[in-house]
């Protein structure tokens, strides 16, 4: 009946960023559990990957085959995976009012391929425009741990499995990665929150939840109070 339809809660888009072993997968699941418990429909996804096509490209990238093609071609593969993921998973979910929690997104390309790699900002920004258009995360949580802590966690979790293409990079690379993420968070304070992730998982989850509440729930509550 016209006028009686319930207004759909718009989906929110939250991305998690940070170096290897910073705890993104752990924290994204804890946040999803919390949001689901509060009756927000939520999906957890990741990049590279997240859709059937993009998962095939993920395999190429993490095996190191993308690197063999050169820095620019490897960046094109990340973009191709993102395009498929955005079109088939992220946008449809947001359109249905679902909260999308994504483990890595465009900031990973800006940092890994751009600030630390040899790929020009011109190419990276052009690919970003093509793959995501005006789709920007509502909130980006940058998990910050010293490189040595993140790498030790990643090594412990991996056990006897061989390191992937990016875990094989030098310790210096991982330290620069941390600096680049901290800089990124400073440069985009409206979208990004830097989370001190050098603590036990429960403590970090509390910091993540505080950021989500302050950035995504408090403004809506203030609007309601003003109305
Ligand atoms: N990449 C990606 C690019 O170069 N460009 C791009 O555009 C994109 C999208 C993806 C790689 O691709 C690169 C970046 C990456 O190198 P991946 O396998 O998805 O590779 O790896 P990562 O995203 O780096 O994720 P990791 O799995 O290495 O780490 P997470 O998700 O940050 O950490 P998590 O939660 O898995 O935790 C690691 C271990 O630590 C423990 C966990 O139990 C786990 O064993 N742990 C903690 N231990 C102590 N205290 C805590 N607070 C802990 N939290 C987790």
Coordinates of N, CA and C and ligand atoms in Angstrom, one line a residue:
X1 N 0.8 -1.2 0.0 CA 0.0 0.0 0.0 C 0.9 1.3 0.0
X2 N 0.6 2.2 -0.9 CA 1.5 3.4 -0.9 C 1.6 4.1 0.4
X3 N 2.8 4.5 0.8 CA 2.9 5.2 2.1 C 3.1 4.3 3.3
X4 N 2.7 3.1 3.2 CA 2.8 2.2 4.4 C 4.1 1.3 4.3
X5 N 4.8 1.4 3.2 CA 6.0 0.5 3.1 C 7.0 1.0 4.1
X6 N 7.6 0.0 4.8 CA 8.7 0.4 5.8 C 9.9 0.9 5.0
X7 N 10.5 2.0 5.5 CA 11.7 2.4 4.8 C 12.8 1.4 5.1
X8 N 13.5 1.0 4.0 CA 14.6 0.1 4.2 C 15.8 0.7 4.8
X9 N 16.4 0.0 5.8 CA 17.6 0.5 6.4 C 18.7 0.4 5.3
X10 N 19.4 1.4 5.0 CA 20.4 1.3 4.0 C 21.6 0.5 4.4
X11 N 22.2 -0.3 3.5 CA 23.4 -1.1 3.9 C 24.5 -0.1 4.2
X12 N 25.4 -0.6 5.0 CA 26.6 0.2 5.3 C 27.8 -0.6 4.8
X13 N 28.9 0.1 4.4 CA 30.0 -0.5 3.9 C 31.3 -0.2 4.7
X14 N 31.8 -1.2 5.4 CA 32.9 -1.1 6.3 C 34.1 -1.9 5.8
X15 N 35.2 -1.3 5.6 CA 36.4 -2.0 5.2 C 37.5 -2.1 6.3
X16 N 38.2 -3.2 6.3 CA 39.3 -3.4 7.3 C 40.6 -3.3 6.5
X17 N 41.6 -2.6 7.0 CA 42.9 -2.5 6.4 C 44.0 -2.7 7.4
X18 N 45.2 -3.0 6.9 CA 46.3 -3.1 7.8 C 47.3 -4.1 7.2
X19 N 48.5 -4.2 7.9 CA 49.5 -5.1 7.4 C 49.2 -6.6 7.7
X20 N 50.1 -7.4 7.3 CA 49.9 -8.9 7.4 C 49.8 -9.2 8.9
X21 N 48.8 -10.1 9.3 CA 48.7 -10.5 10.6 C 48.2 -9.4 11.6
X22 N 47.7 -8.3 11.1 CA 47.2 -7.3 12.0 C 45.9 -7.6 12.7
X23 N 45.3 -8.7 12.2 CA 44.1 -9.2 12.9 C 42.8 -8.9 12.2
X24 N 42.8 -8.5 10.9 CA 41.6 -8.1 10.2 C 40.6 -9.2 10.2
X25 N 41.0 -10.5 9.8 CA 40.0 -11.5 9.7 C 39.3 -11.8 11.0
X26 N 40.1 -11.8 12.1 CA 39.6 -12.0 13.4 C 38.6 -11.0 13.8
X27 N 39.0 -9.7 13.6 CA 38.1 -8.6 14.0 C 36.9 -8.4 13.2
X28 N 37.0 -8.8 11.9 CA 35.8 -8.6 11.0 C 34.7 -9.6 11.4
X29 N 35.1 -10.8 11.8 CA 34.2 -11.8 12.2 C 33.5 -11.4 13.6
X30 N 34.3 -10.9 14.5 CA 33.8 -10.4 15.8 C 32.8 -9.3 15.6
X31 N 33.1 -8.4 14.7 CA 32.2 -7.3 14.4 C 30.9 -7.8 13.7
X32 N 31.0 -8.7 12.8 CA 29.8 -9.3 12.1 C 28.9 -10.0 13.2
X33 N 29.5 -10.7 14.1 CA 28.7 -11.4 15.2 C 28.0 -10.3 16.0
X34 N 28.6 -9.2 16.3 CA 28.0 -8.2 17.1 C 26.9 -7.5 16.3
X35 N 27.1 -7.2 15.0 CA 26.1 -6.5 14.2 C 24.9 -7.5 14.0
X36 N 25.2 -8.7 13.7 CA 24.1 -9.7 13.5 C 23.3 -9.8 14.8
X37 N 24.0 -9.8 15.9 CA 23.3 -9.9 17.2 C 22.4 -8.7 17.4
X38 N 22.7 -7.5 16.8 CA 21.9 -6.3 16.9 C 20.9 -6.2 15.7
X39 N 20.7 -7.4 15.1 CA 19.7 -7.5 14.0 C 20.0 -6.7 12.7
X40 N 21.3 -6.5 12.5 CA 21.7 -5.9 11.2 C 22.2 -7.1 10.3
X41 N 21.5 -7.2 9.1 CA 22.0 -8.2 8.2 C 23.4 -7.9 7.7
X42 N 24.3 -8.9 7.8 CA 25.7 -8.6 7.5 C 26.3 -9.7 6.7
X43 N 27.2 -9.3 5.7 CA 28.0 -10.3 5.1 C 29.5 -9.9 5.3
X44 N 30.3 -10.9 5.4 CA 31.8 -10.7 5.5 C 32.4 -11.2 4.2
X45 N 33.2 -10.3 3.6 CA 33.8 -10.7 2.4 C 35.3 -10.2 2.4
X46 N 36.0 -10.5 1.3 CA 37.4 -10.1 1.3 C 38.0 -9.8 -0.1
X47 N 39.1 -9.2 -0.1 CA 39.8 -8.9 -1.3 C 41.3 -9.3 -1.2
X48 N 42.0 -9.7 -2.2 CA 41.4 -10.1 -3.5 C 40.5 -11.3 -3.3
X49 N 39.4 -11.3 -4.0 CA 38.5 -12.5 -3.9 C 37.1 -12.0 -3.6
X50 N 36.3 -12.8 -2.9 CA 35.0 -12.5 -2.5 C 33.9 -12.8 -3.4
X51 N 34.2 -13.1 -4.7 CA 33.2 -13.6 -5.7 C 33.9 -14.8 -6.4
X52 N 33.1 -15.7 -7.0 CA 33.8 -16.8 -7.6 C 34.9 -16.4 -8.6
X53 N 34.6 -15.4 -9.5 CA 35.6 -15.0 -10.4 C 36.8 -14.4 -9.8
X54 N 36.6 -13.6 -8.8 CA 37.7 -12.9 -8.1 C 38.5 -13.9 -7.3
X55 N 37.9 -15.0 -6.8 CA 38.7 -16.0 -6.0 C 39.7 -16.7 -6.9
X56 N 39.3 -16.8 -8.2 CA 40.3 -17.4 -9.2 C 41.5 -16.5 -9.3
X57 N 41.2 -15.2 -9.4 CA 42.3 -14.2 -9.6 C 43.1 -14.2 -8.3
X58 N 42.5 -14.3 -7.2 CA 43.2 -14.3 -5.9 C 44.3 -15.4 -5.9
X59 N 43.9 -16.6 -6.4 CA 44.9 -17.6 -6.4 C 46.1 -17.3 -7.3
X60 N 45.8 -16.6 -8.4 CA 47.0 -16.2 -9.3 C 47.8 -15.2 -8.5
X61 N 47.2 -14.3 -7.9 CA 48.0 -13.2 -7.2 C 48.8 -13.7 -6.0
X62 N 48.2 -14.5 -5.2 CA 48.9 -14.9 -3.9 C 49.9 -16.0 -4.2
X63 N 49.7 -16.7 -5.4 CA 50.8 -17.7 -5.7 C 52.0 -17.0 -6.2
X64 N 51.9 -15.7 -6.6 CA 53.1 -15.0 -7.1 C 53.1 -15.0 -8.7
X65 N 52.1 -15.6 -9.3 CA 52.1 -15.6 -10.8 C 51.8 -14.2 -11.3
X66 N 51.0 -13.4 -10.6 CA 50.7 -12.1 -11.0 C 52.0 -11.2 -11.0
X67 N 52.8 -11.5 -10.0 CA 54.1 -10.7 -9.9 C 55.0 -10.9 -11.2
X68 N 55.0 -12.2 -11.7 CA 55.8 -12.5 -12.8 C 55.4 -11.6 -14.1
X69 N 54.2 -11.2 -14.1 CA 53.7 -10.4 -15.2 C 54.2 -8.9 -15.2
X70 N 54.7 -8.5 -14.0 CA 55.1 -7.1 -13.8 C 54.2 -6.4 -12.9
X71 N 54.7 -5.2 -12.4 CA 53.9 -4.5 -11.4 C 52.6 -4.0 -11.9
X72 N 52.6 -3.5 -13.2 CA 51.3 -2.9 -13.7 C 50.3 -4.0 -14.0
X73 N 50.7 -5.1 -14.6 CA 49.8 -6.2 -14.9 C 49.2 -6.8 -13.6
X74 N 50.1 -6.9 -12.6 CA 49.6 -7.4 -11.3 C 48.5 -6.5 -10.7
X75 N 48.7 -5.2 -10.9 CA 47.7 -4.2 -10.4 C 46.4 -4.4 -11.2
X76 N 46.6 -4.6 -12.5 CA 45.4 -4.8 -13.3 C 44.6 -6.1 -12.8
X77 N 45.3 -7.1 -12.4 CA 44.6 -8.3 -11.9 C 43.9 -8.0 -10.6
X78 N 44.5 -7.2 -9.7 CA 43.7 -6.8 -8.5 C 42.5 -6.0 -8.9
X79 N 42.6 -5.1 -9.9 CA 41.4 -4.3 -10.4 C 40.4 -5.2 -11.0
X80 N 40.8 -6.2 -11.7 CA 39.8 -7.1 -12.4 C 39.0 -7.9 -11.3
X81 N 39.8 -8.3 -10.3 CA 39.1 -9.1 -9.2 C 38.1 -8.1 -8.5
X82 N 38.6 -6.9 -8.2 CA 37.7 -5.9 -7.5 C 36.4 -5.6 -8.3
X83 N 36.6 -5.5 -9.6 CA 35.4 -5.2 -10.5 C 34.4 -6.3 -10.3
X84 N 34.8 -7.5 -10.4 CA 33.9 -8.7 -10.3 C 33.2 -8.7 -8.9
X85 N 34.0 -8.5 -7.9 CA 33.5 -8.5 -6.5 C 32.5 -7.4 -6.3
X86 N 32.8 -6.2 -6.7 CA 31.9 -5.0 -6.5 C 30.6 -5.3 -7.2
X87 N 30.7 -5.7 -8.5 CA 29.4 -5.9 -9.3 C 28.6 -7.1 -8.8
X88 N 29.2 -8.2 -8.4 CA 28.4 -9.4 -8.1 C 28.1 -9.6 -6.6
X89 N 28.9 -8.9 -5.7 CA 28.7 -9.1 -4.3 C 28.4 -7.8 -3.5
X90 N 29.3 -6.9 -3.6 CA 29.2 -5.7 -2.7 C 28.0 -4.8 -3.1
X91 N 27.9 -4.4 -4.3 CA 26.7 -3.5 -4.7 C 25.4 -4.2 -4.5
X92 N 25.2 -5.4 -4.9 CA 23.9 -6.1 -4.7 C 23.6 -6.2 -3.2
X93 N 24.5 -6.5 -2.4 CA 24.3 -6.6 -0.9 C 23.9 -5.2 -0.3
X94 N 24.6 -4.2 -0.7 CA 24.3 -2.8 -0.2 C 22.9 -2.4 -0.6
X95 N 22.6 -2.8 -1.9 CA 21.2 -2.4 -2.4 C 20.1 -3.1 -1.7
X96 N 20.4 -4.3 -1.1 CA 19.4 -5.0 -0.3 C 19.4 -4.6 1.2
X97 N 20.2 -3.6 1.5 CA 20.2 -3.1 2.9 C 21.1 -3.9 3.8
X98 N 22.0 -4.7 3.2 CA 22.9 -5.5 4.0 C 24.2 -4.7 4.4
X99 N 24.7 -4.9 5.5 CA 26.0 -4.3 5.9 C 27.1 -5.2 5.3
X100 N 28.0 -4.6 4.6 CA 29.1 -5.3 4.0 C 30.4 -5.0 4.7
X101 N 31.0 -6.1 5.3 CA 32.3 -5.9 6.0 C 33.3 -6.6 5.1
X102 N 34.3 -5.8 4.6 CA 35.2 -6.3 3.6 C 36.6 -6.2 4.1
X103 N 37.3 -7.4 4.1 CA 38.7 -7.5 4.5 C 39.6 -7.0 3.4
X104 N 40.0 -5.8 3.4 CA 40.8 -5.1 2.4 C 39.9 -4.6 1.3
X105 N 40.3 -3.4 0.7 CA 39.7 -2.9 -0.5 C 40.7 -1.9 -1.2
X106 N 40.2 -0.9 -1.7 CA 41.1 0.0 -2.6 C 42.3 0.5 -1.8
X107 N 42.2 0.7 -0.5 CA 43.4 1.3 0.2 C 44.5 0.3 0.1
X108 N 44.2 -1.0 0.0 CA 45.3 -2.0 -0.1 C 46.1 -1.7 -1.4
X109 N 45.4 -1.5 -2.5 CA 46.0 -1.2 -3.8 C 46.8 0.1 -3.7
X110 N 46.2 1.1 -3.0 CA 46.9 2.4 -2.9 C 48.2 2.2 -2.1
X111 N 48.2 1.4 -1.1 CA 49.4 1.2 -0.2 C 50.4 0.2 -0.8
X112 N 49.9 -1.0 -1.1 CA 50.8 -2.1 -1.6 C 51.4 -1.8 -3.0
X113 N 50.5 -1.5 -3.9 CA 51.0 -1.3 -5.3 C 51.4 0.2 -5.5
X114 N 50.7 1.1 -4.8 CA 51.1 2.5 -5.0 C 52.2 3.0 -4.2
X115 N 52.0 3.2 -2.9 CA 53.0 3.8 -2.0 C 54.3 2.9 -1.9
X116 N 54.1 1.5 -1.9 CA 55.3 0.7 -1.8 C 55.7 0.0 -3.1
X117 N 54.8 0.0 -4.1 CA 55.2 -0.6 -5.3 C 55.7 0.5 -6.3
X118 N 55.7 0.1 -7.6 CA 56.3 1.0 -8.6 C 55.2 1.5 -9.5
X119 N 53.9 1.4 -9.1 CA 52.8 1.7 -10.0 C 52.4 3.2 -9.8
X120 N 52.2 3.9 -10.9 CA 51.9 5.3 -10.8 C 50.5 5.6 -10.2
X121 N 50.4 6.7 -9.4 CA 49.1 7.1 -8.9 C 48.1 7.2 -10.0
X122 N 48.5 7.7 -11.2 CA 47.6 7.9 -12.3 C 46.9 6.6 -12.7
X123 N 47.7 5.5 -12.8 CA 47.0 4.3 -13.2 C 46.1 3.8 -12.0
X124 N 46.7 3.8 -10.8 CA 45.9 3.3 -9.7 C 44.6 4.1 -9.5
X125 N 44.6 5.4 -9.7 CA 43.4 6.2 -9.5 C 42.4 5.9 -10.6
X126 N 43.0 5.7 -11.9 CA 42.1 5.5 -13.0 C 41.4 4.1 -12.8
X127 N 42.1 3.1 -12.4 CA 41.5 1.8 -12.2 C 40.5 1.9 -11.0
X128 N 40.7 2.7 -10.0 CA 39.8 2.9 -8.9 C 38.5 3.5 -9.5
X129 N 38.6 4.5 -10.3 CA 37.4 5.1 -10.9 C 36.6 4.1 -11.7
X130 N 37.3 3.3 -12.5 CA 36.6 2.3 -13.3 C 35.9 1.2 -12.5
X131 N 36.6 0.7 -11.4 CA 36.1 -0.4 -10.7 C 35.1 -0.1 -9.6
X132 N 35.2 1.1 -9.0 CA 34.3 1.3 -7.9 C 33.4 2.6 -8.1
X133 N 33.7 3.4 -9.1 CA 32.9 4.6 -9.4 C 32.9 5.4 -8.1
X134 N 31.6 5.7 -7.6 CA 31.5 6.6 -6.4 C 31.3 5.7 -5.2
X135 N 31.5 4.4 -5.3 CA 31.3 3.5 -4.1 C 32.5 3.7 -3.1
X136 N 32.3 4.4 -2.1 CA 33.4 4.6 -1.1 C 32.9 3.9 0.2
X137 N 33.9 3.3 1.0 CA 33.4 2.8 2.3 C 32.9 3.9 3.2
X138 N 31.9 3.5 4.0 CA 31.4 4.5 5.0 C 32.4 4.6 6.1
X139 N 33.1 3.6 6.3 CA 34.1 3.6 7.4 C 35.2 2.6 7.1
X140 N 36.5 3.0 7.3 CA 37.6 2.1 7.1 C 38.4 2.1 8.4
X141 N 38.5 0.8 8.9 CA 39.2 0.6 10.2 C 40.6 0.1 9.8
X142 N 41.6 0.9 10.2 CA 43.0 0.6 9.9 C 43.6 0.0 11.2
X143 N 43.9 -1.4 11.1 CA 44.4 -2.0 12.3 C 45.9 -1.9 12.3
X144 N 46.4 -1.3 13.4 CA 47.8 -0.9 13.5 C 48.6 -1.8 14.5
X145 N 49.5 -2.6 14.0 CA 50.4 -3.3 14.9 C 51.9 -3.1 14.4
X146 N 52.9 -3.2 15.3 CA 54.3 -3.2 14.8 C 54.4 -4.4 13.8
X147 N 55.3 -4.1 12.8 CA 55.4 -5.2 11.7 C 55.9 -6.5 12.3
X148 N 56.7 -6.4 13.3 CA 57.3 -7.7 13.9 C 56.1 -8.5 14.6
X149 N 55.2 -7.8 15.2 CA 54.1 -8.5 15.9 C 53.2 -9.1 14.8
X150 N 52.8 -8.4 13.8 CA 51.9 -8.9 12.7 C 52.6 -10.1 12.0
X151 N 53.8 -10.0 11.7 CA 54.5 -11.1 11.0 C 54.6 -12.3 11.9
X152 N 54.9 -12.1 13.2 CA 55.0 -13.3 14.1 C 53.6 -14.0 14.1
X153 N 52.5 -13.2 14.2 CA 51.2 -13.8 14.2 C 50.9 -14.6 12.9
X154 N 51.3 -14.0 11.8 CA 51.0 -14.6 10.5 C 51.8 -15.9 10.3
X155 N 53.1 -15.9 10.8 CA 53.9 -17.1 10.7 C 53.4 -18.2 11.6
X156 N 53.0 -17.8 12.8 CA 52.4 -18.8 13.7 C 51.2 -19.5 13.1
X157 N 50.3 -18.6 12.6 CA 49.0 -19.2 12.0 C 49.3 -20.1 10.8
X158 N 50.3 -19.7 10.0 CA 50.6 -20.4 8.7 C 51.2 -21.8 9.0
X159 N 51.9 -21.9 10.1 CA 52.5 -23.2 10.4 C 53.5 -23.6 9.3
X160 N 53.3 -24.8 8.8 CA 54.3 -25.4 7.8 C 54.0 -24.9 6.4
X161 N 52.9 -24.2 6.2 CA 52.5 -23.7 4.8 C 53.4 -22.7 4.3
X162 N 53.8 -22.7 3.0 CA 54.8 -21.7 2.5 C 54.2 -20.3 2.6
X163 N 55.0 -19.3 2.8 CA 54.5 -17.9 2.8 C 54.0 -17.5 1.4
X164 N 53.0 -16.6 1.4 CA 52.4 -16.2 0.1 C 53.3 -15.1 -0.5
X165 N 52.9 -14.6 -1.6 CA 53.7 -13.6 -2.4 C 54.1 -12.3 -1.5
X166 N 53.1 -11.9 -0.7 CA 53.4 -10.6 0.0 C 54.1 -10.9 1.4
X167 N 53.8 -12.1 2.0 CA 54.5 -12.4 3.2 C 56.0 -12.6 3.0
X168 N 56.3 -12.9 1.7 CA 57.8 -13.1 1.4 C 58.6 -11.8 1.3
X169 N 57.9 -10.6 1.3 CA 58.6 -9.4 1.2 C 59.4 -9.1 2.4
X170 N 60.4 -8.2 2.3 CA 61.4 -8.0 3.4 C 60.7 -7.4 4.6
X171 N 61.4 -7.5 5.8 CA 60.9 -6.9 7.0 C 60.8 -5.3 6.8
X172 N 61.7 -4.8 6.1 CA 61.7 -3.3 5.8 C 60.4 -3.0 5.1
X173 N 60.0 -3.8 4.1 CA 58.8 -3.6 3.4 C 57.6 -3.5 4.3
X174 N 57.5 -4.5 5.3 CA 56.4 -4.5 6.2 C 56.4 -3.3 7.2
X175 N 57.6 -2.8 7.5 CA 57.6 -1.6 8.4 C 57.1 -0.4 7.6
X176 N 57.5 -0.3 6.3 CA 57.1 0.8 5.5 C 55.6 0.7 5.3
X177 N 55.1 -0.5 5.2 CA 53.6 -0.7 5.0 C 52.9 -0.1 6.2
X178 N 53.4 -0.4 7.4 CA 52.7 0.2 8.6 C 52.7 1.7 8.5
X179 N 53.9 2.3 8.1 CA 53.9 3.8 8.1 C 52.9 4.3 7.0
X180 N 52.9 3.6 5.9 CA 52.0 4.0 4.8 C 50.5 4.0 5.3
X181 N 50.1 2.9 6.0 CA 48.8 2.8 6.5 C 48.5 3.9 7.5
X182 N 49.4 4.2 8.4 CA 49.2 5.3 9.4 C 49.1 6.6 8.7
X183 N 49.8 6.8 7.7 CA 49.7 8.1 6.9 C 48.4 8.2 6.2
X184 N 47.9 7.1 5.7 CA 46.6 7.0 5.0 C 45.5 7.4 6.0
X185 N 45.6 6.8 7.2 CA 44.5 7.1 8.2 C 44.5 8.6 8.5
X186 N 45.8 9.2 8.6 CA 45.9 10.6 9.0 C 45.3 11.5 7.8
X187 N 45.5 11.0 6.6 CA 45.1 11.8 5.5 C 43.6 11.8 5.2
X188 N 42.9 10.8 5.7 CA 41.5 10.6 5.4 C 40.7 10.4 6.8
X189 N 40.8 11.5 7.7 CA 40.2 11.3 9.0 C 38.7 11.1 9.0
X190 N 38.0 11.6 7.9 CA 36.5 11.5 7.9 C 36.1 10.1 7.7
X191 N 36.9 9.3 7.0 CA 36.5 7.9 6.6 C 37.3 6.9 7.5
X192 N 38.5 7.2 7.9 CA 39.4 6.2 8.5 C 39.5 6.4 10.0
X193 N 39.6 5.3 10.7 CA 39.9 5.3 12.1 C 41.1 4.3 12.3
X194 N 42.2 4.9 12.9 CA 43.4 4.0 13.2 C 43.1 3.3 14.5
X195 N 43.1 2.0 14.5 CA 42.9 1.2 15.7 C 44.2 0.6 16.2
X196 N 44.5 0.8 17.5 CA 45.7 0.2 18.1 C 45.3 -1.3 18.2
X197 N 45.9 -2.2 17.4 CA 45.5 -3.6 17.4 C 46.6 -4.4 18.1
X198 N 47.5 -3.8 18.8 CA 48.5 -4.5 19.5 C 48.1 -4.8 20.9
X199 N 47.0 -5.7 21.0 CA 46.4 -6.0 22.3 C 45.7 -7.3 22.0
X200 N 45.1 -8.0 23.1 CA 44.4 -9.2 22.9 C 43.1 -8.9 22.0
X201 N 42.6 -10.0 21.4 CA 41.6 -9.8 20.4 C 40.3 -9.2 21.0
X202 N 40.0 -9.5 22.2 CA 38.8 -8.9 22.8 C 38.9 -7.4 23.0
X203 N 40.1 -7.0 23.5 CA 40.4 -5.6 23.7 C 40.3 -4.8 22.4
X204 N 40.9 -5.4 21.3 CA 40.8 -4.7 20.0 C 39.4 -4.7 19.5
X205 N 38.6 -5.8 19.8 CA 37.2 -5.8 19.3 C 36.4 -4.6 20.0
X206 N 36.7 -4.3 21.2 CA 36.1 -3.2 21.9 C 36.4 -1.9 21.3
X207 N 37.7 -1.8 20.8 CA 38.1 -0.5 20.2 C 37.3 -0.4 18.8
X208 N 37.2 -1.5 18.1 CA 36.5 -1.5 16.8 C 35.1 -1.1 17.0
X209 N 34.4 -1.7 18.0 CA 33.0 -1.4 18.2 C 32.8 0.0 18.6
X210 N 33.7 0.6 19.4 CA 33.6 2.0 19.8 C 33.6 2.9 18.5
X211 N 34.5 2.5 17.6 CA 34.7 3.3 16.4 C 33.4 3.2 15.5
X212 N 32.9 2.0 15.4 CA 31.6 1.8 14.6 C 30.5 2.6 15.2
X213 N 30.4 2.5 16.6 CA 29.3 3.2 17.2 C 29.4 4.7 17.0
X214 N 30.6 5.2 17.2 CA 30.8 6.7 17.1 C 30.6 7.2 15.7
X215 N 31.1 6.4 14.7 CA 31.0 6.9 13.3 C 29.7 6.6 12.7
X216 N 29.1 5.4 12.9 CA 27.9 5.0 12.1 C 26.6 5.1 12.9
X217 N 26.7 4.9 14.2 CA 25.4 4.9 15.0 C 25.1 6.3 15.6
X218 N 26.2 6.9 16.2 CA 25.9 8.1 16.9 C 25.3 9.2 16.0
X219 N 25.8 9.4 14.7 CA 25.2 10.4 13.9 C 23.7 10.2 13.7
X220 N 23.3 8.9 13.5 CA 21.9 8.6 13.3 C 21.1 8.9 14.6
X221 N 21.6 8.6 15.7 CA 21.0 8.9 17.0 C 20.8 10.4 17.2
X222 N 21.8 11.2 16.8 CA 21.8 12.6 16.9 C 20.7 13.2 16.0
X223 N 20.6 12.6 14.8 CA 19.6 13.1 13.8 C 18.2 12.9 14.4
X224 N 18.0 11.7 15.0 CA 16.7 11.3 15.6 C 16.4 12.3 16.7
X225 N 17.4 12.6 17.6 CA 17.2 13.5 18.7 C 16.8 14.9 18.2
X226 N 17.4 15.3 17.0 CA 17.2 16.7 16.5 C 15.8 16.8 15.8
X227 N 15.3 15.6 15.3 CA 14.0 15.6 14.5 C 12.8 16.0 15.4
Ligands
LIG1 N1 46.8 -7.0 -1.6 C1 45.5 -7.1 -1.4 C2 47.4 -6.1 -2.4 O1 48.7 -6.1 -2.5 N2 46.6 -5.2 -3.1 C3 45.3 -5.2 -3.0 O2 44.6 -4.4 -3.6 C4 44.7 -6.2 -2.1 C5 43.2 -6.2 -2.0 C6 46.1 -10.7 0.7 C7 47.3 -10.1 0.2 O3 47.1 -9.3 -1.0 C8 47.7 -8.0 -0.9 C9 47.8 -7.8 0.6 C10 47.9 -9.1 1.2 O4 49.3 -9.4 1.4 P1 45.6 -12.4 2.6 O5 45.9 -13.8 2.7 O6 44.2 -12.0 2.5 O7 46.5 -11.7 1.5 O8 46.3 -11.8 3.9 P2 46.0 -10.6 4.8 O9 44.9 -9.8 4.3 O10 47.3 -9.9 5.1 O11 45.5 -11.3 6.1 P3 46.2 -12.2 7.2 O12 45.4 -13.4 7.1 O13 47.7 -12.3 7.0 O14 46.1 -11.4 8.5 P4 44.8 -10.8 9.2 O15 43.5 -11.2 8.6 O16 45.1 -9.4 9.4 O17 44.9 -11.5 10.6 P5 44.2 -12.7 11.3 O18 43.0 -12.2 12.0 O19 44.0 -13.8 10.3 O20 45.2 -13.1 12.4 C11 46.4 -13.7 12.2 C12 46.8 -14.6 13.3 O21 46.9 -13.9 14.5 C13 46.0 -14.3 15.5 C14 44.9 -15.0 14.8 O22 44.3 -16.0 15.6 C15 45.7 -15.7 13.6 O23 46.3 -16.9 14.1 N3 45.5 -13.1 16.1 C16 45.9 -12.6 17.3 N4 46.8 -13.0 18.1 C17 47.1 -12.2 19.2 N5 46.4 -11.1 19.5 C18 45.4 -10.6 18.7 N6 44.8 -9.5 18.9 C19 45.2 -11.4 17.5 N7 44.3 -11.2 16.5 C20 44.5 -12.2 15.6

